[in-house]
């Protein structure tokens, strides 16, 4: 069964696990944090989860300030910054921020970074300043020419030991370092291509390929 991780950007240190186990007419049968299932009508709240609306086998709920869609048969949605220690999750769900950009808090080689999804970037890309902060010996990587809006610059290509978002960890991710400063680490296709991508309004779902 698919694991569904909803990343609450800048959220609390703990989260909630929510599963839609069935529908009773217009009422959603919710399983929250392992408690016994509870039928909840639109407009009602159960253990911090508010049902906004229901239709067929789908319920729209609001949890910890985030709105998400649950479907009967899907695995639990974990809402919040809590993650599993093993990093063996399969799905990341991101919510668009102001300006339509998808941002994510995560880590590279177990050190925290802020990512911005960039489907136009071939690889994960980070600035030399970020690489230095993360302790990455990028100068030992392969020299490459990087095309930017201001022309070509000299960079270095190498492999990241690990890249983690939520409870999803990917190992051996190709990355490049550019000497130009960047406000975020670009989450490029060397990471994104490991996932099936689905866009639903302001939510992006990345489901790990098997």
Short mmCIF file of C-alpha atoms in Angstrom, two decimals:
data_model
loop_
_atom_site.label_atom_id
_atom_site.label_comp_id
_atom_site.label_asym_id
_atom_site.label_seq_id
_atom_site.Cartn_x
_atom_site.Cartn_y
_atom_site.Cartn_z
CA UNK A 1 0.00 0.00 0.00
CA UNK A 2 1.29 3.45 -0.85
CA UNK A 3 2.67 5.66 1.90
CA UNK A 4 1.53 9.27 1.62
CA UNK A 5 3.62 11.96 3.23
CA UNK A 6 2.32 15.51 3.31
CA UNK A 7 5.13 17.88 4.15
CA UNK A 8 4.01 20.84 6.23
CA UNK A 9 6.57 23.50 5.40
CA UNK A 10 7.73 25.25 8.51
CA UNK A 11 5.26 23.17 10.53
CA UNK A 12 5.36 21.77 14.01
CA UNK A 13 7.80 19.13 15.19
CA UNK A 14 5.01 16.54 15.33
CA UNK A 15 2.26 15.56 12.94
CA UNK A 16 -0.82 13.44 12.55
CA UNK A 17 -1.54 10.28 10.61
CA UNK A 18 -4.93 10.37 8.84
CA UNK A 19 -6.57 7.56 6.83
CA UNK A 20 -9.90 7.55 5.00
CA UNK A 21 -11.10 3.99 5.62
CA UNK A 22 -14.57 4.32 4.09
CA UNK A 23 -17.66 6.44 3.47
CA UNK A 24 -21.01 6.28 5.27
CA UNK A 25 -23.20 8.32 2.97
CA UNK A 26 -21.85 11.87 3.15
CA UNK A 27 -19.81 11.05 6.30
CA UNK A 28 -16.11 10.20 6.11
CA UNK A 29 -14.85 7.29 8.18
CA UNK A 30 -11.53 8.57 9.49
CA UNK A 31 -8.73 6.77 11.28
CA UNK A 32 -6.58 9.37 13.08
CA UNK A 33 -3.29 8.48 14.80
CA UNK A 34 -4.33 4.86 15.13
CA UNK A 35 -7.48 5.63 17.14
CA UNK A 36 -10.69 3.70 16.36
CA UNK A 37 -12.41 4.85 13.13
CA UNK A 38 -14.88 7.71 13.53
CA UNK A 39 -17.55 8.84 11.06
CA UNK A 40 -17.25 12.59 10.55
CA UNK A 41 -19.70 14.76 8.59
CA UNK A 42 -18.64 17.79 6.53
CA UNK A 43 -18.08 20.71 8.89
CA UNK A 44 -17.25 18.46 11.84
CA UNK A 45 -13.82 18.01 13.45
CA UNK A 46 -12.33 14.83 14.91
CA UNK A 47 -8.97 14.84 16.74
CA UNK A 48 -7.91 18.03 14.96
CA UNK A 49 -9.03 16.86 11.49
CA UNK A 50 -11.88 18.87 9.92
CA UNK A 51 -13.88 17.38 7.05
CA UNK A 52 -14.46 20.13 4.49
CA UNK A 53 -16.49 18.12 1.96
CA UNK A 54 -17.07 14.59 0.68
CA UNK A 55 -17.93 13.09 -2.70
CA UNK A 56 -17.96 9.44 -3.73
CA UNK A 57 -14.90 7.78 -2.21
CA UNK A 58 -13.11 11.10 -1.62
CA UNK A 59 -12.96 13.49 1.32
CA UNK A 60 -11.33 16.91 1.49
CA UNK A 61 -10.00 17.57 4.97
CA UNK A 62 -8.09 20.31 6.74
CA UNK A 63 -5.29 19.38 9.14
CA UNK A 64 -2.78 21.67 10.82
CA UNK A 65 -3.71 24.49 8.45
CA UNK A 66 -3.28 22.35 5.33
CA UNK A 67 -6.05 21.18 3.01
CA UNK A 68 -5.62 17.78 1.38
CA UNK A 69 -7.63 15.19 -0.48
CA UNK A 70 -8.04 11.68 0.92
CA UNK A 71 -9.32 8.69 -1.01
CA UNK A 72 -10.57 5.37 0.27
CA UNK A 73 -7.86 2.73 -0.06
CA UNK A 74 -4.89 5.08 0.08
CA UNK A 75 -2.30 4.70 2.81
CA UNK A 76 -2.15 7.11 5.76
CA UNK A 77 -1.38 10.77 5.18
CA UNK A 78 1.17 12.08 7.68
CA UNK A 79 0.77 15.81 8.21
CA UNK A 80 3.54 17.74 9.90
CA UNK A 81 7.32 17.73 10.11
CA UNK A 82 7.52 14.35 11.81
CA UNK A 83 9.34 11.73 9.75
CA UNK A 84 10.17 8.07 10.09
CA UNK A 85 13.69 7.34 11.19
CA UNK A 86 14.37 4.83 8.42
CA UNK A 87 13.57 7.25 5.59
CA UNK A 88 11.90 4.46 3.63
CA UNK A 89 8.79 6.41 2.66
CA UNK A 90 7.50 6.43 -0.89
CA UNK A 91 5.59 9.69 -1.45
CA UNK A 92 6.11 13.39 -0.93
CA UNK A 93 3.25 15.88 -1.28
CA UNK A 94 4.19 19.56 -1.55
CA UNK A 95 1.94 22.61 -1.47
CA UNK A 96 2.68 25.58 -3.72
CA UNK A 97 3.92 28.68 -1.94
CA UNK A 98 3.44 32.32 -2.91
CA UNK A 99 4.41 32.76 -6.55
CA UNK A 100 3.53 29.15 -7.35
CA UNK A 101 6.89 27.69 -6.32
CA UNK A 102 7.06 24.32 -4.58
CA UNK A 103 9.39 24.49 -1.59
CA UNK A 104 10.51 21.77 0.80
CA UNK A 105 12.60 21.51 3.93
CA UNK A 106 14.90 18.52 3.80
CA UNK A 107 18.49 17.43 4.11
CA UNK A 108 21.56 16.60 2.05
CA UNK A 109 23.97 14.13 3.60
CA UNK A 110 21.91 14.48 6.81
CA UNK A 111 22.37 18.27 7.01
CA UNK A 112 19.35 20.60 6.69
CA UNK A 113 18.67 22.54 3.49
CA UNK A 114 15.78 24.39 1.84
CA UNK A 115 14.80 23.04 -1.58
CA UNK A 116 12.89 24.58 -4.47
CA UNK A 117 11.51 22.21 -7.12
CA UNK A 118 12.91 23.04 -10.56
CA UNK A 119 11.73 20.69 -13.31
CA UNK A 120 13.95 22.56 -15.77
CA UNK A 121 17.15 21.66 -13.92
CA UNK A 122 18.90 18.51 -15.12
CA UNK A 123 20.45 17.84 -11.72
CA UNK A 124 20.16 18.94 -8.13
CA UNK A 125 22.02 22.25 -8.04
CA UNK A 126 23.50 24.13 -5.12
CA UNK A 127 25.77 27.07 -4.62
CA UNK A 128 29.39 26.77 -3.56
CA UNK A 129 28.45 28.51 -0.30
CA UNK A 130 25.83 25.85 0.47
CA UNK A 131 28.23 23.08 -0.49
CA UNK A 132 30.86 24.48 1.85
CA UNK A 133 28.29 24.71 4.66
CA UNK A 134 27.30 21.09 4.06
CA UNK A 135 30.93 19.96 4.10
CA UNK A 136 30.84 18.68 0.51
CA UNK A 137 34.27 18.28 -1.12
CA UNK A 138 32.87 19.26 -4.51
CA UNK A 139 36.29 20.29 -5.91
CA UNK A 140 37.03 16.56 -6.17
CA UNK A 141 34.10 16.21 -8.56
CA UNK A 142 34.14 16.40 -12.34
CA UNK A 143 34.52 19.95 -13.75
CA UNK A 144 31.53 20.93 -15.90
CA UNK A 145 30.28 24.01 -17.72
CA UNK A 146 26.93 25.21 -16.39
CA UNK A 147 24.60 27.30 -18.52
CA UNK A 148 23.00 30.20 -16.62
CA UNK A 149 21.01 33.29 -17.54
CA UNK A 150 24.28 35.22 -17.42
CA UNK A 151 26.21 32.80 -19.59
CA UNK A 152 28.40 29.80 -18.81
CA UNK A 153 30.19 29.27 -15.50
CA UNK A 154 32.57 26.61 -14.25
CA UNK A 155 31.00 24.13 -11.84
CA UNK A 156 31.59 20.66 -10.45
CA UNK A 157 29.50 17.52 -10.80
CA UNK A 158 29.42 14.83 -8.10
CA UNK A 159 27.17 12.37 -6.28
CA UNK A 160 25.30 13.20 -3.08
CA UNK A 161 25.38 10.38 -0.56
CA UNK A 162 21.77 11.03 0.45
CA UNK A 163 18.94 13.49 -0.14
CA UNK A 164 15.92 13.41 2.15
CA UNK A 165 12.51 15.10 2.14
CA UNK A 166 10.01 14.10 4.80
CA UNK A 167 10.33 10.33 5.27
CA UNK A 168 11.71 9.78 1.75
CA UNK A 169 15.45 9.28 1.34
CA UNK A 170 17.20 8.79 -2.01
CA UNK A 171 20.85 7.75 -2.23
CA UNK A 172 23.38 8.47 -4.96
CA UNK A 173 21.80 11.63 -6.40
CA UNK A 174 23.74 13.46 -9.11
CA UNK A 175 24.34 17.14 -8.29
CA UNK A 176 26.27 20.16 -9.47
CA UNK A 177 27.79 23.05 -7.58
CA UNK A 178 27.80 26.51 -9.11
CA UNK A 179 29.94 29.43 -7.90
CA UNK A 180 26.92 31.73 -8.19
CA UNK A 181 24.92 32.39 -5.00
CA UNK A 182 21.44 30.84 -4.86
CA UNK A 183 18.73 31.37 -2.23
CA UNK A 184 17.67 27.70 -2.38
CA UNK A 185 18.99 24.32 -3.45
CA UNK A 186 17.31 23.45 -6.75
CA UNK A 187 15.60 20.07 -6.69
CA UNK A 188 16.30 19.00 -10.25
CA UNK A 189 15.53 15.96 -12.37
CA UNK A 190 18.32 13.75 -11.01
CA UNK A 191 16.02 13.52 -7.95
CA UNK A 192 12.60 14.11 -9.54
CA UNK A 193 13.06 11.38 -12.17
CA UNK A 194 13.08 8.81 -9.35
CA UNK A 195 9.38 9.65 -8.85
CA UNK A 196 6.10 9.79 -10.74
CA UNK A 197 4.92 13.37 -10.58
CA UNK A 198 1.27 14.41 -10.30
CA UNK A 199 -0.05 17.97 -10.07
CA UNK A 200 -3.46 18.67 -8.52
CA UNK A 201 -4.25 22.39 -8.20
CA UNK A 202 -1.69 23.71 -5.68
CA UNK A 203 -0.42 20.27 -4.65
CA UNK A 204 2.41 18.31 -6.23
CA UNK A 205 2.66 14.59 -5.47
CA UNK A 206 5.92 12.74 -6.01
CA UNK A 207 5.43 8.97 -5.81
CA UNK A 208 8.56 6.88 -5.78
CA UNK A 209 9.08 4.57 -8.77
CA UNK A 210 9.62 0.89 -8.01
#
